[in-house]
CSV table of C-alpha atoms in Angstrom, one decimal:
chain,number,residue,atom,x,y,z
A,5,MET,CA,-24.8,22.8,-6.5
A,6,ALA,CA,-22.4,19.8,-6.3
A,7,ALA,CA,-22.3,17.9,-3.0
A,8,GLN,CA,-19.3,18.7,-0.9
A,9,GLN,CA,-16.5,16.1,-0.9
A,10,ARG,CA,-16.0,14.5,2.5
A,11,ASP,CA,-12.5,14.8,4.0
A,12,TYR,CA,-10.5,11.6,3.4
A,13,TYR,CA,-9.1,11.6,6.9
A,14,GLU,CA,-12.6,11.8,8.3
A,15,ILE,CA,-13.8,9.0,6.1
A,16,LEU,CA,-11.1,6.7,7.5
A,17,GLY,CA,-11.4,8.0,11.0
A,18,VAL,CA,-7.7,8.9,11.4
A,19,ALA,CA,-5.7,11.9,12.4
A,20,ARG,CA,-4.0,13.9,9.6
A,21,ASN,CA,-0.6,12.8,10.9
A,22,ALA,CA,-1.7,9.1,10.9
A,23,SER,CA,1.1,6.6,10.0
A,24,ALA,CA,0.9,4.2,7.1
A,25,GLU,CA,0.1,1.4,9.6
A,26,GLU,CA,-2.7,3.4,11.2
A,27,LEU,CA,-4.2,4.1,7.7
A,28,LYS,CA,-3.9,0.4,6.8
A,29,ARG,CA,-5.6,-0.7,10.0
A,30,ALA,CA,-8.4,1.8,9.7
A,31,TYR,CA,-9.0,0.9,6.1
A,32,ARG,CA,-9.0,-2.9,6.8
A,33,ASN,CA,-11.6,-2.5,9.6
A,34,LEU,CA,-13.9,-0.3,7.5
A,35,ALA,CA,-13.5,-2.4,4.4
A,36,LYS,CA,-14.6,-5.5,6.3
A,37,LYS,CA,-17.6,-3.5,7.7
A,38,TYR,CA,-18.9,-2.1,4.4
A,39,HIS,CA,-17.8,-4.7,1.8
A,40,PRO,CA,-20.9,-5.3,-0.3
A,41,ASP,CA,-20.4,-9.1,0.0
A,42,ILE,CA,-21.0,-8.8,3.8
A,43,ASN,CA,-23.0,-5.6,4.3
A,44,LYS,CA,-26.2,-5.8,2.3
A,45,SER,CA,-27.5,-2.3,3.1
A,46,ALA,CA,-28.4,-0.2,0.0
A,47,ASP,CA,-25.5,2.3,0.5
A,48,SER,CA,-22.7,-0.2,1.4
A,49,SER,CA,-21.3,-0.2,-2.2
A,50,ASP,CA,-21.1,3.6,-2.3
A,51,LYS,CA,-19.4,3.7,1.2
A,52,PHE,CA,-17.0,1.0,0.2
A,53,LYS,CA,-16.0,3.0,-2.9
A,54,GLU,CA,-15.6,6.1,-0.8
A,55,ILE,CA,-13.4,4.3,1.7
A,56,GLN,CA,-11.3,2.8,-1.2
A,57,ALA,CA,-10.8,6.2,-2.8
A,58,ALA,CA,-9.7,7.7,0.5
A,59,TYR,CA,-7.2,4.9,1.2
A,60,ASP,CA,-5.8,4.9,-2.3
A,61,THR,CA,-5.0,8.6,-2.0
A,62,LEU,CA,-3.6,8.7,1.5
A,63,ASN,CA,-1.6,5.5,1.1
A,64,ASP,CA,0.3,7.0,-1.8
A,65,GLU,CA,2.9,9.5,-0.5
A,66,ALA,CA,2.8,11.8,-3.5
A,67,LYS,CA,-1.0,11.8,-3.7
A,68,ARG,CA,-1.2,12.4,0.0
A,69,LYS,CA,1.0,15.5,-0.2
A,70,ARG,CA,-1.1,16.9,-3.0
A,71,TYR,CA,-4.3,16.2,-1.1
A,72,ASP,CA,-3.0,17.8,2.1
A,73,ARG,CA,-2.2,21.0,0.1
A,74,TYR,CA,-4.9,21.2,-2.5
A,75,GLY,CA,-7.6,18.7,-1.7
A,76,VAL,CA,-9.2,16.3,-4.1
A,77,GLU,CA,-8.9,18.7,-7.0
A,78,GLY,CA,-5.1,18.8,-6.5
A,79,VAL,CA,-4.9,15.0,-6.6
A,80,ASN,CA,-6.9,14.8,-9.8
A,81,ALA,CA,-4.9,17.6,-11.4
A,82,GLY,CA,-1.7,15.9,-10.4
A,83,GLU,CA,-2.8,12.7,-12.1
A,84,GLY,CA,-3.6,14.7,-15.2
A,85,PHE,CA,0.0,16.1,-15.3
A,86,ALA,CA,1.5,12.7,-15.6
A,87,GLY,CA,1.7,12.9,-19.4
A,88,ALA,CA,4.2,11.7,-21.9
A,89,ALA,CA,7.8,12.7,-21.7
A,90,GLY,CA,8.4,16.3,-22.8
A,91,GLU,CA,4.7,17.1,-22.7
A,92,SER,CA,3.9,20.4,-21.0
A,93,PRO,CA,1.9,20.1,-17.8
A,94,PHE,CA,0.2,23.4,-18.7
A,95,GLY,CA,-1.5,21.8,-21.8
A,96,ASP,CA,-4.7,21.1,-19.8
A,97,ILE,CA,-4.9,24.8,-18.7
A,98,PHE,CA,-4.7,26.0,-22.3
A,99,ASP,CA,-7.3,23.4,-23.2
A,100,MET,CA,-9.8,24.8,-20.7
A,101,PHE,CA,-9.5,28.3,-22.2
A,102,PHE,CA,-9.2,27.5,-25.9
A,103,GLY,CA,-11.1,24.3,-26.4
A,104,GLN,CA,-8.2,22.0,-27.3
A,105,GLN,CA,-9.2,18.4,-27.4
A,106,THR,CA,-7.6,16.4,-24.5
A,107,GLY,CA,-7.1,12.6,-24.3
A,108,ALA,CA,-5.4,10.6,-27.0
A,109,ARG,CA,-2.7,12.6,-28.7
A,110,ARG,CA,-2.2,12.4,-32.5
A,111,GLY,CA,-0.3,14.2,-35.1
A,112,PRO,CA,-1.4,15.2,-38.6
A,113,GLY,CA,-2.2,12.3,-40.9
A,114,THR,CA,-2.3,9.7,-38.1
A,115,GLU,CA,-5.4,7.8,-37.1
A,116,SER,CA,-6.7,8.6,-33.6
A,117,VAL,CA,-6.4,5.7,-31.1
A,118,LEU,CA,-7.8,5.5,-27.6
A,119,ARG,CA,-6.4,3.4,-24.8
A,120,GLY,CA,-8.9,1.0,-23.2
A,121,ASP,CA,-10.3,1.5,-19.8
A,122,ASP,CA,-8.8,0.0,-16.7
A,123,LEU,CA,-10.9,-2.5,-14.8
A,124,ARG,CA,-11.3,-3.5,-11.2
A,125,GLU,CA,-12.2,-6.9,-9.7
A,126,ASP,CA,-12.5,-7.7,-5.9
A,127,MET,CA,-11.1,-11.0,-4.7
A,128,GLU,CA,-12.0,-12.6,-1.4
A,129,LEU,CA,-9.4,-14.7,0.4
A,130,THR,CA,-9.2,-16.7,3.6
A,131,LEU,CA,-6.5,-16.3,6.2
A,132,GLU,CA,-5.2,-19.7,5.4
A,133,GLU,CA,-4.8,-18.7,1.8
A,134,VAL,CA,-2.8,-15.6,2.5
A,135,ALA,CA,-0.7,-17.4,5.1
A,136,SER,CA,0.9,-19.7,2.4
A,137,GLY,CA,0.1,-17.9,-0.9
A,138,VAL,CA,-2.4,-19.3,-3.4
A,139,GLU,CA,-3.2,-19.3,-7.1
A,140,LYS,CA,-6.8,-18.5,-7.9
A,141,THR,CA,-8.7,-18.3,-11.2
A,142,ILE,CA,-10.9,-15.3,-11.9
A,143,ARG,CA,-13.5,-14.7,-14.5
A,144,PHE,CA,-14.3,-11.1,-15.5
A,145,PRO,CA,-16.0,-9.3,-18.4
A,146,ARG,CA,-14.0,-7.0,-20.7
A,147,MET,CA,-14.1,-5.4,-24.1
A,148,GLU,CA,-12.0,-7.3,-26.6
A,149,THR,CA,-10.9,-6.5,-30.2
A,150,CYS,CA,-13.3,-8.0,-32.7
A,151,ASP,CA,-11.6,-10.9,-34.5
A,152,THR,CA,-13.7,-10.6,-37.6
A,153,CYS,CA,-12.7,-7.0,-38.5
A,154,ASN,CA,-9.5,-6.9,-36.4
A,155,GLY,CA,-10.8,-3.9,-34.6
A,156,ASN,CA,-11.3,-1.5,-37.5
A,157,GLY,CA,-15.1,-1.9,-37.5
A,158,ALA,CA,-15.4,-2.5,-41.2
A,159,LYS,CA,-16.9,-5.5,-43.0
A,160,PRO,CA,-14.3,-8.0,-44.0
A,161,GLY,CA,-13.0,-7.2,-47.5
A,162,THR,CA,-13.7,-3.4,-47.0
A,163,ASN,CA,-11.8,-0.7,-45.2
A,164,PRO,CA,-13.0,2.5,-43.4
A,165,ASP,CA,-13.0,5.6,-45.6
A,166,THR,CA,-11.2,8.8,-44.7
A,167,CYS,CA,-13.7,11.4,-43.3
A,168,PRO,CA,-14.3,14.0,-45.9
A,169,GLN,CA,-15.0,16.7,-43.4
A,170,CYS,CA,-11.8,16.5,-41.3
A,171,HIS,CA,-9.7,14.7,-44.0
A,172,GLY,CA,-8.7,12.0,-41.6
A,173,GLN,CA,-7.5,14.4,-38.9
A,174,GLY,CA,-10.3,13.7,-36.5
A,175,GLN,CA,-10.4,17.4,-35.6
A,176,VAL,CA,-11.8,20.5,-37.2
A,177,ARG,CA,-9.7,23.6,-36.7
A,178,PHE,CA,-11.0,27.1,-36.5
A,179,THR,CA,-9.8,30.6,-35.6
A,180,GLN,CA,-11.0,32.8,-32.7
A,181,ASN,CA,-10.5,36.5,-32.5
A,182,THR,CA,-10.5,37.7,-28.9
A,183,LEU,CA,-9.4,40.7,-27.0
A,184,LEU,CA,-6.2,38.9,-26.3
A,185,GLY,CA,-5.6,38.3,-30.0
A,186,THR,CA,-6.2,35.6,-32.6
A,187,PHE,CA,-6.1,32.0,-31.4
A,188,HIS,CA,-6.2,28.8,-33.4
A,189,SER,CA,-8.0,25.9,-31.8
A,190,ALA,CA,-9.6,22.6,-32.7
A,191,GLN,CA,-12.6,20.5,-31.8
A,192,PRO,CA,-13.4,16.8,-32.5
A,193,CYS,CA,-15.0,16.3,-35.9
A,194,ASN,CA,-18.7,15.7,-35.4
A,195,ARG,CA,-19.1,13.6,-38.5
A,196,CYS,CA,-16.6,10.9,-37.6
A,197,ARG,CA,-16.6,11.6,-33.9
A,198,GLY,CA,-12.9,12.3,-33.8
A,199,THR,CA,-11.9,9.0,-35.4
A,200,GLY,CA,-10.9,10.4,-38.8
A,201,LYS,CA,-12.7,7.5,-40.5
A,202,ILE,CA,-16.1,6.8,-41.8
A,203,ILE,CA,-17.4,3.2,-41.9
A,204,ALA,CA,-19.7,2.8,-44.9
A,205,ASN,CA,-19.9,-1.0,-44.5
A,206,PRO,CA,-19.8,-1.9,-40.8
A,207,CYS,CA,-18.7,-5.3,-39.5
A,208,GLY,CA,-21.7,-7.6,-39.0
A,209,VAL,CA,-20.3,-9.0,-35.8
A,210,CYS,CA,-19.4,-5.9,-33.8
A,211,SER,CA,-21.7,-3.5,-35.7
A,212,GLY,CA,-18.8,-1.2,-36.5
A,213,ALA,CA,-17.6,-0.8,-32.9
A,214,GLY,CA,-14.5,-2.8,-33.5
A,215,ARG,CA,-14.9,-4.4,-30.0
A,216,LEU,CA,-17.0,-7.0,-28.3
A,217,ARG,CA,-17.7,-7.7,-24.7
A,218,LYS,CA,-16.4,-11.2,-23.7
A,219,THR,CA,-15.7,-13.1,-20.5
A,220,ARG,CA,-12.1,-13.6,-19.7
A,221,GLU,CA,-10.5,-16.2,-17.4
A,222,ARG,CA,-7.1,-15.7,-15.8
A,223,SER,CA,-5.0,-17.4,-13.2
A,224,VAL,CA,-3.6,-15.1,-10.5
A,225,LYS,CA,-0.9,-15.8,-8.0
A,226,ILE,CA,-1.6,-14.3,-4.6
A,227,PRO,CA,1.7,-13.9,-2.6
A,228,ALA,CA,1.9,-15.0,1.0
A,229,GLY,CA,1.4,-12.2,3.3
A,230,ALA,CA,-1.2,-10.3,1.2
A,231,ASP,CA,-3.7,-8.2,3.2
A,232,THR,CA,-7.0,-6.4,2.8
A,233,GLY,CA,-6.7,-3.4,0.5
A,234,MET,CA,-3.7,-4.6,-1.5
A,235,ARG,CA,-4.0,-4.3,-5.2
A,236,LEU,CA,-2.5,-6.5,-7.9
A,237,ARG,CA,-2.1,-5.0,-11.4
A,238,LEU,CA,-2.4,-7.2,-14.5
A,239,ILE,CA,-1.0,-5.1,-17.3
A,240,GLY,CA,-3.0,-5.2,-20.5
A,241,GLU,CA,-5.9,-7.2,-19.1
A,242,GLY,CA,-8.3,-4.4,-19.1
A,243,ASP,CA,-10.6,-3.3,-21.9
A,244,ALA,CA,-9.1,-3.3,-25.4
A,245,GLY,CA,-8.5,0.1,-26.9
A,246,GLU,CA,-10.6,1.5,-29.6
A,247,ARG,CA,-9.3,1.4,-33.2
A,248,GLY,CA,-6.4,-0.7,-32.3
A,249,GLY,CA,-5.4,1.3,-29.2
A,250,PRO,CA,-3.6,-0.3,-26.3
A,251,SER,CA,-5.5,-2.2,-23.7
A,252,GLY,CA,-6.1,-0.9,-20.2
A,253,ASP,CA,-5.0,-2.8,-17.0
A,254,LEU,CA,-6.9,-4.9,-14.6
A,255,TYR,CA,-6.6,-4.1,-10.9
A,256,ILE,CA,-7.5,-6.9,-8.4
A,257,VAL,CA,-8.4,-5.5,-5.0
A,258,LEU,CA,-7.8,-8.1,-2.2
A,259,TYR,CA,-10.2,-8.6,0.7
A,260,VAL,CA,-9.3,-11.1,3.5
A,261,LYS,CA,-12.3,-12.6,5.4
A,262,ASP,CA,-12.5,-12.5,9.2
A,263,HIS,CA,-11.4,-15.7,10.9
A,264,GLU,CA,-13.3,-17.4,13.7
A,265,LEU,CA,-10.2,-18.1,15.7
A,266,PHE,CA,-7.6,-15.4,14.9
A,267,GLU,CA,-7.4,-11.7,14.8
A,268,ARG,CA,-4.8,-10.3,12.5
A,269,ARG,CA,-2.7,-7.2,13.3
A,270,GLY,CA,-0.2,-6.7,10.6
A,271,ASN,CA,1.7,-9.9,10.4
A,272,ASP,CA,0.9,-11.0,14.0
A,273,LEU,CA,-2.0,-13.2,14.9
A,274,PHE,CA,-3.9,-13.2,18.2
A,275,THR,CA,-6.0,-16.1,19.5
A,276,GLN,CA,-7.5,-17.3,22.8
A,277,ALA,CA,-7.0,-20.7,24.6
A,278,PRO,CA,-9.2,-21.9,27.4
A,279,ILE,CA,-7.4,-23.9,30.1
A,280,SER,CA,-8.7,-25.7,33.3
A,281,PHE,CA,-8.0,-24.5,36.8
A,282,ALA,CA,-5.8,-27.5,37.4
A,283,ARG,CA,-3.7,-26.9,34.3
A,284,ALA,CA,-3.2,-23.3,35.2
A,285,ALA,CA,-2.1,-24.2,38.7
A,286,LEU,CA,0.1,-27.2,37.8
A,287,GLY,CA,1.3,-26.2,34.4
A,288,GLY,CA,1.8,-28.5,31.5
A,289,ILE,CA,1.4,-28.8,27.7
A,290,ILE,CA,-1.7,-27.6,25.9
A,291,GLN,CA,-2.5,-27.7,22.2
A,292,VAL,CA,-3.3,-24.3,20.5
A,293,PRO,CA,-4.4,-23.6,16.9
A,294,ILE,CA,-2.0,-22.1,14.5
A,295,VAL,CA,-3.1,-20.8,11.1
A,296,ASN,CA,-2.7,-24.1,9.3
A,297,GLY,CA,-2.9,-26.7,12.1
A,298,VAL,CA,-2.2,-27.1,15.9
A,299,GLU,CA,0.9,-26.8,18.0
A,300,ASP,CA,2.0,-27.6,21.5
A,301,LEU,CA,2.4,-24.7,24.0
A,302,LYS,CA,4.1,-25.1,27.4
A,303,ILE,CA,2.1,-23.5,30.2
A,304,PRO,CA,4.1,-22.8,33.4
A,305,GLU,CA,2.8,-23.4,36.9
A,306,GLY,CA,0.7,-20.6,38.4
A,307,THR,CA,-0.5,-19.3,35.0
A,308,GLN,CA,-3.1,-16.5,35.5
A,309,SER,CA,-6.2,-16.0,33.4
A,310,GLY,CA,-5.5,-13.4,30.7
A,311,GLN,CA,-1.8,-14.1,30.5
A,312,THR,CA,-0.3,-13.9,27.0
A,313,PHE,CA,2.2,-16.3,25.5
A,314,THR,CA,4.1,-15.6,22.3
A,315,MET,CA,4.9,-18.2,19.7
A,316,ARG,CA,7.6,-16.8,17.5
A,317,GLY,CA,7.3,-17.1,13.8
A,318,LYS,CA,3.8,-18.6,13.8
A,319,GLY,CA,2.1,-15.6,12.3
A,320,ILE,CA,1.7,-14.4,8.7
A,321,PRO,CA,4.7,-14.2,6.4
A,322,ASP,CA,5.9,-10.7,5.5
A,323,ILE,CA,4.9,-9.9,1.9
A,324,ASN,CA,8.4,-8.5,1.2
A,325,GLY,CA,10.0,-11.7,2.5
A,326,ARG,CA,11.3,-10.4,5.8
A,327,GLY,CA,10.4,-13.4,7.9
A,328,LYS,CA,7.1,-14.1,9.7
A,329,GLY,CA,5.0,-12.5,12.4
A,330,ASP,CA,4.3,-14.1,15.7
A,331,GLU,CA,1.2,-15.7,17.3
A,332,HIS,CA,0.0,-14.4,20.6
A,333,VAL,CA,-2.0,-16.8,22.7
A,334,VAL,CA,-4.2,-15.3,25.5
A,335,VAL,CA,-5.2,-18.0,28.0
A,336,HIS,CA,-8.4,-17.9,30.0
A,337,VAL,CA,-8.9,-20.1,33.1
A,338,GLN,CA,-12.2,-21.9,33.0
A,339,VAL,CA,-14.1,-22.4,36.3
A,340,PRO,CA,-16.2,-25.6,36.3
A,341,THR,CA,-19.9,-24.9,36.7
A,342,LYS,CA,-20.9,-28.4,37.9
A,343,LEU,CA,-18.9,-30.6,40.3
A,344,THR,CA,-19.3,-34.2,41.4
A,345,ALA,CA,-19.3,-35.0,45.1
A,346,GLU,CA,-15.8,-36.3,44.9
A,347,GLN,CA,-14.5,-33.2,43.1
A,348,ARG,CA,-16.3,-30.9,45.6
A,349,GLU,CA,-14.6,-32.8,48.5
A,350,ILE,CA,-11.2,-32.5,46.9
A,351,LEU,CA,-11.6,-28.8,46.4
A,352,LYS,CA,-12.7,-28.4,50.0
A,353,GLN,CA,-9.5,-30.2,51.1
A,354,PHE,CA,-7.4,-28.0,48.9
A,355,ALA,CA,-9.1,-24.8,50.2
A,356,ALA,CA,-8.4,-26.0,53.8
A,357,THR,CA,-4.7,-26.4,53.0
A,358,MET,CA,-4.7,-22.9,51.7
A,359,GLY,CA,-6.2,-21.6,54.9
A,360,GLU,CA,-9.5,-20.7,53.2
A,361,LYS,CA,-13.0,-21.4,54.5
A,362,THR,CA,-15.5,-22.7,52.0
A,363,GLN,CA,-18.8,-20.9,51.4
A,364,GLU,CA,-20.6,-23.8,53.0
A,365,THR,CA,-18.5,-23.7,56.2
A,366,HIS,CA,-18.9,-20.0,56.4
A,367,GLU,CA,-22.7,-20.2,56.2
A,368,LYS,CA,-22.8,-22.9,58.9
A,369,GLY,CA,-20.8,-20.7,61.2
A,370,ASN,CA,-23.2,-17.8,60.8
A,371,ILE,CA,-26.2,-20.1,61.6
A,372,LEU,CA,-24.6,-21.4,64.8
A,373,GLY,CA,-23.7,-18.0,65.9
A,374,ARG,CA,-27.3,-16.8,65.5
A,375,LEU,CA,-28.6,-19.8,67.4
A,376,PHE,CA,-26.2,-19.9,70.3
A,377,GLY,CA,-24.5,-16.5,70.4
A,378,HIS,CA,-26.7,-15.1,73.2
A,379,GLN,CA,-26.4,-18.1,75.5
A,380,GLY,CA,-24.1,-18.0,78.4
């Protein structure tokens, strides 16, 4: 019995009415936790793929509606319905009952071609890179058309022969008599494996496959404002199709590394800045980090520990070009752990002006009281 599919909302840990921003936040946190480059546990790769599948479905409005109504099967069926213009969505249903070959469509007398597979590559980025945009070079393996035989699989100077069994159709048709009547159906030809061609003299380079695995190098422009989970599609950069079929696409899934100083929430950044007691009381200018440098921030008199200051437009650019986010600086007042004699005396004088008793004065008072409190 097949294992039961986990609920996508449960995988991401969100409610069924979660907003797009909540989905994105949940995905980003889980992706960082289970990304195979960081999490070295044996099942991290499977968990990451499960998280990716859940987010890809729920982040797409049409897929999410089908999932909510029909589950995973409804999503998969919906993708199968996206056929060529004028093609009946009920074709797959008839195929299940009557054995019609699905996949690449072909008419009588035409050679069967198959589209190449789509590929996926993960790309790791720093916060600094996505703050300004960056161009990166990737290397990835893919199937490419054999240059020696131009993809037909035959030795140079020869051509594939027409299959004598299916006469180049790639399919063998037969008739079925059932209780519902007589039906005509077809199955892939087992001699030419549905290609319609027989290669008597295969290419010595690709051994008749028509394709070879090679390493491809491409430059990719990452737009400013990119975030974990975003995908870039490079059309035609996937595997080459069989027998001259069109190439698939390459999908680059982005992953932004955690930063030691900043926490990203959408396009806003959050950071912390330590300040001295004197600076908090007197106010003044402090330097705080921004994503690509440092900047002055004015601290007013009487600043309290935990107080947040907002620096407008110092966050991450919006990927759609709608300005920049903000940077939020949370200040923390640091209490010195060691004081010189001079510093201690100054603080005592300050405490006295505030009407406070120092711990030392309080302890001396208690001792004198215990010594002389009962004397008349």
